[in-house]
Tab-separated table of C-alpha atoms and ligand atoms in Angstrom:
chain	number	residue	atom	x	y	z
A	1	MET	CA	-116.037	8.695	79.260
A	2	ILE	CA	-114.348	5.240	79.122
A	3	GLY	CA	-115.748	2.334	81.008
A	4	ILE	CA	-113.878	-0.843	81.703
A	5	CYS	CA	-115.814	-3.901	82.556
A	6	TYR	CA	-114.541	-7.233	83.849
A	7	ASP	CA	-116.478	-10.388	84.278
A	8	VAL	CA	-115.544	-11.552	87.708
A	9	THR	CA	-117.881	-14.495	87.910
A	10	ASP	CA	-115.245	-16.982	87.280
A	11	GLN	CA	-113.026	-15.308	89.905
A	12	MET	CA	-115.776	-15.374	92.443
A	13	ARG	CA	-116.611	-18.964	91.708
A	14	ALA	CA	-113.008	-19.865	92.218
A	15	ASP	CA	-112.988	-17.901	95.485
A	16	GLU	CA	-116.050	-19.695	96.647
A	17	TRP	CA	-114.564	-22.912	95.766
A	18	ILE	CA	-111.438	-22.301	97.555
A	19	HIS	CA	-113.271	-21.272	100.564
A	20	ALA	CA	-115.508	-24.239	100.491
A	21	LEU	CA	-112.412	-26.468	100.097
A	22	ALA	CA	-110.635	-24.785	102.988
A	23	PHE	CA	-113.634	-25.124	105.341
A	24	HIS	CA	-115.624	-28.139	104.306
A	25	ASP	CA	-115.084	-31.890	103.946
A	26	PRO	CA	-114.816	-32.521	100.116
A	27	LEU	CA	-116.705	-35.908	100.536
A	28	THR	CA	-119.775	-35.095	102.624
A	29	ARG	CA	-119.615	-31.267	102.327
A	30	LEU	CA	-119.970	-31.015	106.060
A	31	ALA	CA	-117.881	-28.458	107.867
A	32	ASN	CA	-114.286	-29.736	108.453
A	33	ARG	CA	-112.363	-29.546	111.673
A	34	ARG	CA	-111.130	-26.104	111.045
A	35	LEU	CA	-114.599	-24.695	110.579
A	36	LEU	CA	-115.962	-26.664	113.547
A	37	MET	CA	-113.432	-25.206	115.784
A	38	GLU	CA	-114.099	-21.688	114.689
A	39	ARG	CA	-117.980	-22.445	115.212
A	40	ILE	CA	-117.381	-23.798	118.669
A	41	GLY	CA	-115.534	-20.560	119.586
A	42	GLN	CA	-118.474	-18.523	118.272
A	43	ALA	CA	-121.069	-20.697	120.029
A	44	GLN	CA	-119.073	-20.462	123.288
A	45	ALA	CA	-119.241	-16.618	123.086
A	46	ARG	CA	-122.988	-16.774	122.496
A	47	SER	CA	-123.505	-19.204	125.351
A	48	HIS	CA	-121.421	-16.967	127.626
A	49	ARG	CA	-123.648	-13.862	126.616
A	50	ARG	CA	-126.864	-15.677	127.092
A	51	GLY	CA	-125.909	-17.964	129.938
A	52	ASP	CA	-127.325	-21.025	128.236
A	53	HIS	CA	-125.691	-24.302	127.274
A	54	GLY	CA	-124.415	-25.856	124.128
A	55	ALA	CA	-123.564	-29.448	123.400
A	56	LEU	CA	-120.940	-31.226	121.235
A	57	ILE	CA	-122.021	-34.684	119.977
A	58	LEU	CA	-119.610	-36.870	118.522
A	59	LEU	CA	-120.674	-39.986	116.523
A	60	ASP	CA	-118.650	-42.853	115.410
A	61	ILE	CA	-120.255	-45.467	112.912
A	62	ASP	CA	-119.966	-48.929	114.477
A	63	HIS	CA	-117.866	-51.416	112.453
A	64	PHE	CA	-117.317	-48.908	109.690
A	65	LYS	CA	-113.977	-50.415	108.903
A	66	LYS	CA	-115.585	-53.761	108.348
A	67	LEU	CA	-118.025	-52.289	105.906
A	68	ASN	CA	-115.073	-50.629	104.108
A	69	ASP	CA	-113.126	-53.788	103.903
A	70	THR	CA	-116.031	-56.056	102.890
A	71	LEU	CA	-118.049	-53.864	100.559
A	72	GLY	CA	-115.319	-51.550	99.213
A	73	HIS	CA	-114.404	-47.905	99.897
A	74	ASP	CA	-116.960	-46.625	97.419
A	75	LEU	CA	-119.899	-47.933	99.377
A	76	GLY	CA	-118.251	-46.761	102.578
A	77	ASP	CA	-118.138	-43.305	100.922
A	78	ALA	CA	-121.695	-43.641	99.890
A	79	LEU	CA	-122.796	-44.399	103.438
A	80	LEU	CA	-120.995	-41.419	104.780
A	81	ILE	CA	-122.617	-39.152	102.143
A	82	GLN	CA	-126.102	-40.376	103.130
A	83	ILE	CA	-125.550	-40.058	106.844
A	84	ALA	CA	-124.334	-36.471	106.311
A	85	GLU	CA	-127.473	-35.670	104.086
A	86	ARG	CA	-129.704	-37.070	106.931
A	87	LEU	CA	-127.863	-34.963	109.453
A	88	ALA	CA	-128.131	-31.773	107.332
A	89	VAL	CA	-132.070	-32.339	107.099
A	90	ALA	CA	-132.594	-33.127	110.636
A	91	LEU	CA	-130.557	-30.282	112.384
A	92	ARG	CA	-131.697	-26.832	113.213
A	93	GLU	CA	-130.199	-24.001	111.193
A	94	THR	CA	-128.040	-22.899	114.126
A	95	ASP	CA	-126.487	-26.303	114.580
A	96	THR	CA	-123.192	-27.339	112.725
A	97	ALA	CA	-122.564	-30.887	111.507
A	98	ALA	CA	-118.863	-31.690	110.775
A	99	ARG	CA	-116.736	-34.553	109.689
A	100	LEU	CA	-113.482	-34.957	111.424
A	101	GLY	CA	-112.217	-37.464	108.987
A	102	GLY	CA	-112.763	-41.340	108.690
A	103	ASP	CA	-116.219	-42.082	110.117
A	104	GLU	CA	-116.104	-39.578	112.971
A	105	LEU	CA	-118.901	-36.839	112.769
A	106	VAL	CA	-119.629	-34.186	115.084
A	107	VAL	CA	-122.817	-32.132	115.683
A	108	LEU	CA	-122.533	-28.844	117.499
A	109	CYS	CA	-125.823	-27.623	119.132
A	110	GLU	CA	-126.587	-24.370	120.579
A	111	ALA	CA	-129.159	-22.608	122.698
A	112	LEU	CA	-129.870	-25.364	125.108
A	113	ASP	CA	-131.431	-24.822	128.476
A	114	VAL	CA	-129.753	-22.526	131.184
A	115	GLN	CA	-130.033	-25.297	133.831
A	116	PRO	CA	-127.409	-27.944	133.319
A	117	GLU	CA	-129.787	-30.852	134.040
A	118	ASN	CA	-132.397	-29.561	131.550
A	119	ALA	CA	-129.582	-28.934	128.969
A	120	ALA	CA	-128.171	-32.535	129.385
A	121	HIS	CA	-131.631	-33.904	128.928
A	122	GLU	CA	-132.230	-31.760	125.677
A	123	ALA	CA	-128.735	-32.930	124.420
A	124	ALA	CA	-129.665	-36.531	125.090
A	125	MET	CA	-132.882	-36.128	123.174
A	126	ILE	CA	-131.062	-34.788	120.202
A	127	GLY	CA	-128.518	-37.762	120.536
A	128	GLU	CA	-131.483	-40.217	120.342
A	129	LYS	CA	-132.831	-38.432	117.392
A	130	ILE	CA	-129.524	-38.826	115.625
A	131	ASP	CA	-129.218	-42.433	116.781
A	132	ALA	CA	-132.712	-43.166	115.295
A	133	LEU	CA	-132.064	-41.486	111.946
A	134	ILE	CA	-128.754	-43.348	111.596
A	135	ARG	CA	-130.499	-46.632	112.243
A	136	GLU	CA	-132.810	-46.105	109.250
A	137	PRO	CA	-131.915	-48.471	106.351
A	138	TYR	CA	-129.767	-47.284	103.521
A	139	ARG	CA	-129.621	-48.097	99.934
A	140	LEU	CA	-126.162	-47.731	98.997
A	141	GLU	CA	-126.330	-48.916	95.409
A	142	PRO	CA	-129.383	-48.566	93.025
A	143	GLY	CA	-131.296	-51.834	93.194
A	144	ASP	CA	-129.115	-53.287	95.962
A	145	HIS	CA	-130.605	-54.570	99.230
A	146	ALA	CA	-130.921	-52.340	102.156
A	147	TYR	CA	-128.098	-51.852	104.499
A	148	SER	CA	-128.320	-50.747	108.134
A	149	CYS	CA	-125.755	-49.446	110.588
A	150	THR	CA	-125.485	-48.002	114.073
A	151	ALA	CA	-123.351	-45.390	115.678
A	152	SER	CA	-121.719	-45.026	119.139
A	153	ILE	CA	-122.433	-41.414	120.360
A	154	GLY	CA	-120.633	-39.350	122.995
A	155	ILE	CA	-122.085	-36.038	124.156
A	156	THR	CA	-120.604	-33.294	126.246
A	157	LEU	CA	-122.090	-30.035	127.341
A	158	PHE	CA	-120.478	-26.598	127.448
A	159	HIS	CA	-121.239	-23.305	129.251
A	160	GLY	CA	-119.512	-20.145	128.090
A	161	HIS	CA	-115.783	-20.511	127.753
A	162	ASP	CA	-115.367	-22.990	130.621
A	163	THR	CA	-113.426	-25.421	128.403
A	164	THR	CA	-111.490	-25.043	125.207
A	165	GLY	CA	-112.674	-26.448	121.837
A	166	SER	CA	-110.136	-29.228	121.727
A	167	GLU	CA	-110.711	-30.126	125.347
A	168	LEU	CA	-114.534	-30.420	124.443
A	169	LEU	CA	-113.715	-32.667	121.519
A	170	LYS	CA	-111.609	-34.854	123.876
A	171	GLN	CA	-114.526	-35.049	126.410
A	172	ALA	CA	-116.831	-36.110	123.676
A	173	ASP	CA	-114.423	-38.665	122.506
A	174	ILE	CA	-114.092	-40.099	126.012
A	175	ALA	CA	-117.911	-40.350	126.310
A	176	MET	CA	-117.991	-41.969	122.746
A	177	TYR	CA	-115.446	-44.555	123.863
A	178	GLN	CA	-117.614	-45.476	126.859
A	179	ALA	CA	-120.558	-45.977	124.501
A	180	LYS	CA	-118.304	-48.329	122.460
A	181	ARG	CA	-117.250	-50.162	125.613
A	182	ALA	CA	-120.837	-50.448	126.582
A	183	GLY	CA	-121.448	-52.651	123.421
A	184	ARG	CA	-121.793	-49.804	120.881
A	185	ALA	CA	-125.016	-48.603	119.218
A	186	THR	CA	-125.699	-46.419	122.298
A	187	LEU	CA	-124.880	-43.121	123.748
A	188	ARG	CA	-123.126	-41.758	126.702
A	189	LEU	CA	-122.974	-38.190	128.309
A	190	PHE	CA	-119.523	-37.109	129.418
A	191	GLN	CA	-119.009	-37.002	133.152
A	192	PRO	CA	-115.807	-35.674	134.904
A	193	ALA	CA	-115.382	-38.932	136.614
A	194	MET	CA	-114.726	-40.537	133.187
A	195	GLN	CA	-111.826	-38.209	132.545
A	196	GLN	CA	-110.511	-38.698	136.235
A	197	ALA	CA	-110.604	-42.508	135.622
A	198	ILE	CA	-108.736	-42.246	132.347
A	199	GLU	CA	-106.107	-39.875	133.977
A	200	GLU	CA	-105.687	-42.260	136.987
A	201	SER	CA	-105.192	-45.135	134.619
A	202	ALA	CA	-102.597	-43.081	132.568
A	203	ARG	CA	-100.858	-42.266	135.781
A	204	ARG	CA	-100.670	-45.932	136.929
A	205	GLU	CA	-99.454	-47.054	133.641
A	206	GLY	CA	-96.599	-44.503	133.826
A	207	ALA	CA	-95.652	-45.743	137.332
A	208	LEU	CA	-95.659	-49.421	136.193
A	209	ARG	CA	-93.502	-48.448	133.173
A	210	ARG	CA	-91.018	-46.738	135.554
A	211	ALA	CA	-91.155	-49.730	137.929
A	212	LEU	CA	-90.142	-51.960	135.020
A	213	GLU	CA	-87.330	-49.700	134.008
A	214	GLN	CA	-85.949	-49.209	137.459
A	215	GLY	CA	-86.035	-52.837	138.493
A	216	ASP	CA	-88.989	-52.562	140.998
A	217	LEU	CA	-90.622	-55.720	139.471
A	218	GLN	CA	-89.545	-59.149	140.809
A	219	LEU	CA	-90.554	-62.638	140.302
A	220	VAL	CA	-91.338	-65.117	143.085
A	221	TYR	CA	-91.497	-68.900	142.532
A	222	GLN	CA	-93.765	-71.464	143.721
A	223	PRO	CA	-92.893	-75.220	143.743
A	224	GLN	CA	-94.974	-77.883	141.979
A	225	VAL	CA	-94.684	-81.320	143.518
A	226	ASP	CA	-95.471	-84.946	142.399
A	227	ARG	CA	-97.324	-87.468	144.598
A	228	ASP	CA	-94.256	-88.126	146.809
A	229	GLY	CA	-93.758	-84.404	147.511
A	230	VAL	CA	-90.651	-84.235	145.115
A	231	TRP	CA	-90.209	-80.917	143.336
A	232	VAL	CA	-90.840	-81.234	139.618
A	233	GLY	CA	-91.390	-77.738	138.517
A	234	CYS	CA	-92.295	-74.058	139.548
A	235	GLU	CA	-94.519	-71.362	138.403
A	236	ALA	CA	-92.964	-67.793	138.032
A	237	LEU	CA	-95.436	-65.172	139.402
A	238	LEU	CA	-94.926	-61.431	139.174
A	239	ARG	CA	-94.690	-58.949	142.014
A	240	TRP	CA	-94.210	-55.139	142.237
A	241	SER	CA	-92.359	-53.743	145.227
A	242	LEU	CA	-93.327	-50.159	146.212
A	243	LEU	CA	-90.907	-47.774	147.804
A	244	ASP	CA	-92.964	-48.086	151.158
A	245	GLY	CA	-92.394	-51.876	151.222
A	246	THR	CA	-95.833	-52.751	150.040
A	247	VAL	CA	-95.711	-55.680	147.580
A	248	LEU	CA	-98.499	-55.597	144.887
A	249	LYS	CA	-99.917	-58.830	143.232
A	250	PRO	CA	-100.584	-59.091	139.654
A	251	ALA	CA	-104.306	-58.582	139.956
A	252	GLN	CA	-103.666	-55.203	141.320
A	253	PHE	CA	-101.563	-53.875	138.511
A	254	LEU	CA	-101.592	-56.177	135.438
A	255	THR	CA	-105.220	-55.551	134.283
A	256	GLU	CA	-104.074	-51.935	133.615
A	257	ALA	CA	-101.042	-52.945	131.529
A	258	GLU	CA	-103.117	-55.562	129.669
A	259	THR	CA	-104.785	-52.740	127.594
A	260	THR	CA	-101.401	-51.365	126.348
A	261	ASP	CA	-98.208	-52.462	124.804
A	262	LEU	CA	-96.517	-52.145	128.178
A	263	MET	CA	-97.818	-55.782	128.698
A	264	LEU	CA	-95.412	-56.899	125.890
A	265	SER	CA	-92.407	-55.340	127.608
A	266	ILE	CA	-93.415	-56.799	130.899
A	267	GLY	CA	-93.994	-60.168	129.351
A	268	ASP	CA	-90.566	-60.110	127.681
A	269	TRP	CA	-88.932	-59.143	130.940
A	270	VAL	CA	-90.798	-62.082	132.817
A	271	VAL	CA	-89.679	-64.668	130.293
A	272	SER	CA	-86.052	-63.482	130.317
A	273	THR	CA	-85.734	-63.048	134.058
A	274	ALA	CA	-87.559	-66.367	134.868
A	275	CYS	CA	-85.371	-68.265	132.436
A	276	ARG	CA	-82.125	-66.750	133.620
A	277	GLU	CA	-82.967	-67.171	137.253
A	278	ILE	CA	-84.172	-70.796	136.954
A	279	ALA	CA	-81.193	-71.663	134.749
A	280	SER	CA	-78.900	-70.601	137.643
A	281	LEU	CA	-80.372	-73.330	139.953
A	282	PRO	CA	-78.409	-76.640	140.499
A	283	ALA	CA	-78.606	-79.027	137.628
A	284	SER	CA	-81.345	-81.514	138.320
A	285	THR	CA	-84.017	-82.292	140.883
A	286	GLN	CA	-84.621	-85.273	143.201
A	287	ALA	CA	-86.713	-86.484	140.222
A	288	GLY	CA	-83.674	-86.597	138.091
A	289	LYS	CA	-84.921	-84.058	135.735
A	290	ASP	CA	-84.588	-80.211	135.635
A	291	LEU	CA	-87.312	-78.155	137.055
A	292	VAL	CA	-90.003	-77.253	134.499
A	293	LEU	CA	-90.695	-73.505	134.490
A	294	GLY	CA	-94.251	-72.425	134.308
A	295	ILE	CA	-94.751	-68.775	132.997
A	296	ASN	CA	-98.250	-67.103	132.675
A	297	ILE	CA	-98.994	-65.528	129.271
A	298	SER	CA	-101.533	-62.827	128.972
A	299	ALA	CA	-104.153	-62.032	126.395
A	300	ARG	CA	-102.119	-59.095	125.079
A	301	GLN	CA	-99.016	-61.181	124.601
A	302	LEU	CA	-101.151	-63.980	122.865
A	303	ALA	CA	-102.504	-61.307	120.474
A	304	ASP	CA	-98.967	-60.192	119.409
A	305	PRO	CA	-98.286	-61.471	116.034
A	306	ARG	CA	-94.449	-61.604	116.885
A	307	LEU	CA	-94.967	-63.464	120.179
A	308	ILE	CA	-92.978	-66.492	119.074
A	309	GLU	CA	-90.129	-64.607	117.602
A	310	ARG	CA	-89.852	-62.451	120.734
A	311	ILE	CA	-89.701	-65.595	122.992
A	312	LEU	CA	-87.102	-67.368	120.762
A	313	ALA	CA	-84.898	-64.266	120.753
A	314	ILE	CA	-84.949	-64.249	124.572
A	315	ILE	CA	-84.297	-67.897	125.182
A	316	GLN	CA	-81.929	-68.905	122.285
A	317	PRO	CA	-79.007	-66.675	123.260
A	318	MET	CA	-79.100	-68.026	126.823
A	319	ARG	CA	-79.518	-71.541	125.515
A	320	PHE	CA	-82.604	-72.220	127.569
A	321	PRO	CA	-84.192	-75.449	126.376
A	322	PRO	CA	-87.698	-74.561	125.076
A	323	ALA	CA	-88.830	-77.996	126.462
A	324	ARG	CA	-88.226	-76.863	130.016
A	325	LEU	CA	-90.754	-74.032	129.452
A	326	ARG	CA	-94.458	-74.432	130.116
A	327	PHE	CA	-96.584	-71.578	129.048
A	328	GLU	CA	-99.774	-71.232	131.218
A	329	ILE	CA	-102.731	-69.760	129.181
A	330	SER	CA	-105.902	-69.044	131.067
A	331	GLU	CA	-108.940	-71.194	129.721
A	332	ALA	CA	-111.048	-67.963	129.612
A	333	LEU	CA	-108.498	-66.203	127.363
A	334	LEU	CA	-107.877	-69.067	125.012
A	335	PHE	CA	-111.454	-69.629	124.021
A	336	GLY	CA	-111.905	-65.768	123.342
A	337	ASP	CA	-110.736	-66.155	119.670
A	338	PHE	CA	-110.341	-69.909	119.345
A	339	GLU	CA	-109.420	-70.291	115.769
A	340	ARG	CA	-106.718	-67.569	115.940
A	341	ASN	CA	-105.314	-68.835	119.350
A	342	ALA	CA	-105.268	-72.521	117.978
A	343	VAL	CA	-102.720	-71.417	115.364
A	344	ILE	CA	-100.657	-69.566	117.693
A	345	LEU	CA	-100.623	-72.577	120.003
A	346	GLU	CA	-99.630	-74.843	116.994
A	347	ARG	CA	-96.704	-72.486	116.274
A	348	LEU	CA	-95.607	-72.511	119.950
A	349	GLY	CA	-95.905	-76.265	120.220
A	350	ALA	CA	-93.752	-76.505	116.899
A	351	ALA	CA	-91.060	-74.383	118.544
A	352	GLY	CA	-90.892	-77.051	121.259
A	353	ILE	CA	-92.663	-75.003	124.000
A	354	ARG	CA	-95.215	-76.742	126.172
A	355	ILE	CA	-98.557	-75.273	126.863
A	356	GLU	CA	-100.785	-75.769	129.853
A	357	LEU	CA	-104.341	-74.708	130.139
A	358	ASP	CA	-104.570	-72.481	133.315
A	359	ASP	CA	-107.784	-72.222	135.406
A	360	PHE	CA	-109.200	-75.353	133.840
A	361	GLY	CA	-112.790	-76.083	134.915
A	362	SER	CA	-113.930	-72.549	135.264
A	363	GLY	CA	-116.328	-73.222	132.533
A	364	TYR	CA	-115.214	-72.368	128.978
A	365	SER	CA	-113.594	-75.360	127.304
A	366	SER	CA	-115.569	-77.622	125.021
A	367	LEU	CA	-114.261	-80.913	124.456
A	368	VAL	CA	-114.123	-80.599	120.806
A	369	HIS	CA	-112.008	-77.510	121.130
A	370	LEU	CA	-109.769	-78.994	123.732
A	371	LYS	CA	-109.036	-81.979	121.540
A	372	ARG	CA	-107.886	-79.599	118.795
A	373	LEU	CA	-105.173	-77.931	120.857
A	374	PRO	CA	-101.726	-79.001	121.224
A	375	LEU	CA	-101.816	-78.855	124.950
A	376	SER	CA	-99.384	-80.676	127.151
A	377	GLY	CA	-101.494	-80.328	130.330
A	378	VAL	CA	-104.323	-78.763	132.324
A	379	LYS	CA	-104.175	-76.893	135.552
A	380	ILE	CA	-107.413	-77.264	137.669
A	381	ASP	CA	-108.813	-73.842	138.799
A	382	GLN	CA	-107.953	-73.007	142.348
A	383	ARG	CA	-111.401	-71.771	142.947
A	384	LEU	CA	-112.681	-75.478	142.464
A	385	ILE	CA	-109.975	-76.787	144.733
A	386	ALA	CA	-110.792	-74.295	147.432
A	387	ALA	CA	-114.107	-75.882	147.976
A	388	LEU	CA	-113.106	-79.456	147.129
A	389	ASP	CA	-113.202	-80.810	150.606
A	390	THR	CA	-116.247	-78.915	151.830
A	391	ASP	CA	-118.600	-78.645	148.908
A	392	PRO	CA	-119.883	-81.834	147.056
A	393	ASN	CA	-120.667	-79.975	143.944
A	394	ALA	CA	-117.124	-78.670	143.682
A	395	ALA	CA	-115.772	-82.269	144.147
A	396	MET	CA	-118.091	-83.321	141.502
A	397	ILE	CA	-116.870	-80.674	139.095
A	398	VAL	CA	-113.185	-81.465	139.813
A	399	ARG	CA	-113.910	-85.247	139.337
A	400	ALA	CA	-115.556	-84.431	135.926
A	401	ALA	CA	-112.661	-82.027	134.887
A	402	ILE	CA	-110.154	-84.872	135.750
A	403	GLY	CA	-112.230	-87.270	133.778
A	404	VAL	CA	-112.051	-84.995	130.729
A	405	ALA	CA	-108.373	-84.318	130.973
A	406	ASP	CA	-107.755	-88.159	131.454
A	407	ALA	CA	-109.895	-88.936	128.316
A	408	LEU	CA	-107.812	-86.602	126.201
A	409	THR	CA	-104.681	-88.001	127.982
A	410	LEU	CA	-103.660	-84.694	129.306
A	411	PRO	CA	-101.513	-84.540	132.444
A	412	ILE	CA	-103.301	-82.681	135.310
A	413	ILE	CA	-101.907	-80.379	137.983
A	414	ALA	CA	-104.018	-78.995	140.778
A	415	GLU	CA	-103.369	-75.431	141.997
A	416	GLY	CA	-104.155	-73.798	145.325
A	417	VAL	CA	-103.852	-76.925	147.402
A	418	GLU	CA	-103.809	-75.894	151.010
A	419	ARG	CA	-104.921	-78.919	153.074
A	420	GLU	CA	-104.079	-82.449	153.379
A	421	SER	CA	-107.730	-83.309	152.912
A	422	GLN	CA	-107.664	-81.607	149.306
A	423	ARG	CA	-104.563	-83.414	148.360
A	424	ASN	CA	-106.028	-86.802	149.506
A	425	LEU	CA	-109.223	-86.333	147.622
A	426	LEU	CA	-107.166	-85.244	144.526
A	427	LEU	CA	-104.948	-88.256	144.727
A	428	ASP	CA	-108.152	-90.486	144.983
A	429	MET	CA	-109.436	-88.872	141.761
A	430	GLY	CA	-106.092	-89.594	140.005
A	431	CYS	CA	-104.381	-86.149	140.142
A	432	VAL	CA	-100.665	-86.607	141.000
A	433	ARG	CA	-99.221	-83.176	140.660
A	434	PHE	CA	-99.953	-80.420	142.957
A	435	GLN	CA	-99.215	-76.656	143.668
A	436	GLY	CA	-100.133	-74.693	146.635
A	437	PHE	CA	-99.408	-73.359	150.129
A	438	LEU	CA	-99.483	-76.952	151.452
A	439	PHE	CA	-96.194	-77.485	149.551
A	440	GLY	CA	-94.495	-74.117	149.517
A	441	ARG	CA	-95.553	-70.445	149.180
A	442	PRO	CA	-94.397	-68.278	146.230
A	443	MET	CA	-90.777	-67.364	147.234
A	444	PRO	CA	-88.146	-64.855	146.074
A	445	LEU	CA	-85.222	-66.614	144.176
A	446	ASP	CA	-82.831	-66.783	147.070
A	447	ALA	CA	-85.376	-68.448	149.423
A	448	PHE	CA	-86.569	-70.784	146.608
A	449	ARG	CA	-82.849	-71.744	145.927
A	450	ARG	CA	-82.337	-72.544	149.557
A	451	ALA	CA	-85.367	-74.679	149.890
A	452	TYR	CA	-84.586	-76.380	146.597
A	453	GLU	CA	-81.011	-77.175	147.439
A	454	SER	CA	-81.887	-78.517	150.865
A	455	ARG	CA	-84.412	-81.026	149.148
A	456	CYS	CA	-81.786	-81.910	146.580
A	457	ALA	CA	-79.112	-82.637	149.205
B	501	C2E	P1	-102.495	-68.112	138.302
B	501	C2E	O1	-101.604	-68.317	137.277
B	501	C2E	O2	-103.693	-68.927	138.436
B	501	C2E	O3	-101.597	-68.200	139.657
B	501	C2E	C1	-101.940	-68.851	140.761
B	501	C2E	C2	-102.261	-67.848	141.929
B	501	C2E	O4	-102.664	-68.604	143.035
B	501	C2E	C3	-101.051	-67.042	142.264
B	501	C2E	O5	-101.562	-65.715	142.741
B	501	C2E	C4	-100.455	-67.752	143.584
B	501	C2E	O6	-99.868	-66.900	144.440
B	501	C2E	C5	-101.848	-68.188	144.133
B	501	C2E	N1	-101.682	-69.434	144.949
B	501	C2E	C6	-100.842	-70.333	144.829
B	501	C2E	N2	-100.891	-71.433	145.786
B	501	C2E	C7	-102.084	-71.016	146.530
B	501	C2E	C8	-102.806	-71.437	147.629
B	501	C2E	O7	-102.563	-72.675	148.172
B	501	C2E	N3	-103.903	-70.859	148.005
B	501	C2E	C9	-104.315	-69.657	147.485
B	501	C2E	N4	-105.327	-69.067	148.008
B	501	C2E	N5	-103.627	-69.070	146.461
B	501	C2E	C10	-102.598	-69.777	146.007
B	501	C2E	P2	-100.855	-64.474	142.182
B	501	C2E	O8	-99.402	-64.498	142.282
B	501	C2E	O9	-101.564	-63.202	142.942
B	501	C2E	O10	-101.199	-64.333	140.606
B	501	C2E	C11	-102.543	-64.177	140.263
B	501	C2E	C12	-102.658	-64.383	138.709
B	501	C2E	O11	-101.914	-63.334	138.020
B	501	C2E	C13	-102.001	-65.669	138.185
B	501	C2E	O12	-102.894	-66.576	138.352
B	501	C2E	C14	-101.676	-65.265	136.809
B	501	C2E	O13	-102.988	-65.378	136.093
B	501	C2E	C15	-101.378	-63.824	136.857
B	501	C2E	N6	-99.944	-63.588	136.752
B	501	C2E	C16	-99.118	-63.925	137.704
B	501	C2E	N7	-97.752	-63.793	137.389
B	501	C2E	C17	-97.856	-63.281	135.976
B	501	C2E	C18	-97.035	-62.945	134.990
B	501	C2E	O14	-95.821	-62.879	135.091
B	501	C2E	N8	-97.578	-62.581	133.785
B	501	C2E	C19	-98.903	-62.693	133.539
B	501	C2E	N9	-99.325	-62.370	132.321
B	501	C2E	N10	-99.731	-62.904	134.476
B	501	C2E	C20	-99.381	-63.241	135.667
B	502	MG	MG1	-100.727	-69.890	136.292
B	503	MG	MG1	-104.691	-70.386	137.804
């Protein structure tokens, strides 16, 4: 009898190693996405048999990128490894912890209550437990001082095979995003209404994109006058005409676009259309100068590093003089990230474009900041003008706002002037440029041109 004997230890180790590699995250040794998806399928089958619930808990470490950038990737990795270890210790044997990549970790819990309300409560308790263990301080390097962090947590429940695994991940992600929006370091439970809101917003964005492409957006122009009622400028305001004849105002659709790059395309369209249309008007006003064109610039546009290149690429080929342009930037927006925006305004100013502070007096500007910006004027907030002739407080604030602008030698315009009494008060206070229904409503180009020509004649 001949016996042949092989030592297969190495072979088996290699197999185990390959298996581990294929199903686990090499850094944290948690399950990877592939294994998680497999486990979700199995958990759903068990939930279906037992009639109970399961939960998918997605956690995203707050400001992880900042940690990585400031402390280095090694310490970022060390943090992830420690969090993974904590999860592994705290979870029940039947639960699965996984890393989807980056700083996104997922916990899959099974055998929660049969009643959805109770199951949601249990899932929230687990979420809070995870939240607490993540908040415990970390020592990332021996001898180093303690580091602490938080996570934004999104939770979704499942019951049998009601929802696919990837759909569940999407739901947990939506809930996690809500937690981020609520200021981070908190948890949110997925609700179908969240998804509806997101789908609705995607639908509206698609409709707006089509409106831009199909030419359903228009600009209307509102005159700006001096103390004698002579037209010295105009503001371009955006409108969206629907098929049924309804005309939407910016507040009804722009906030949506603001969160996406669609705002950049709309912004480009506004600049090019307004410059082309206003350039087509007769050469000069009664004032002996061309109308100055006011265009509103949104937060998204201001945040675009290529803003100035984009603007110049539009106005240079049509030879629209930059000095005729006045960008209106809302006060609230400008002071969001003052240092950055100040640099952008410097560059716009250097390109010869004037900048006016819109909605001035609504309460954000500090004198020190105002002084540092290359502004060419301020526009007093129409909410203040609205109450000017009825509320002594509003009158006081307007007077103070005009005083500030005067001290900084910034020209002033008042918007939303509807009554003679408001105009007279403003004149008394030293304001000599106005915009509002009293002098003209926002008009489509043709009507604006006719009114303008009859004045120039
Ligand atoms: P804003 O720049 O402060 O514009 C002034 C708003 O006041 C306009 O509303 C205008 O129609 C309205 N208005 C003018 N005179 C009077 C008046 O006498 N009484 C009253 N009650 N209202 C008056 P609109 O057109 O609805 O625009 C609202 C805001 O939407 C604008 O505020 C501006 O921030 C933004 N917006 C408008 N067009 C654009 C655009 O092309 N791009 C961007 N990014 N934002 C725009
Ligand atoms: Mg404006
Ligand atoms: Mg305004």
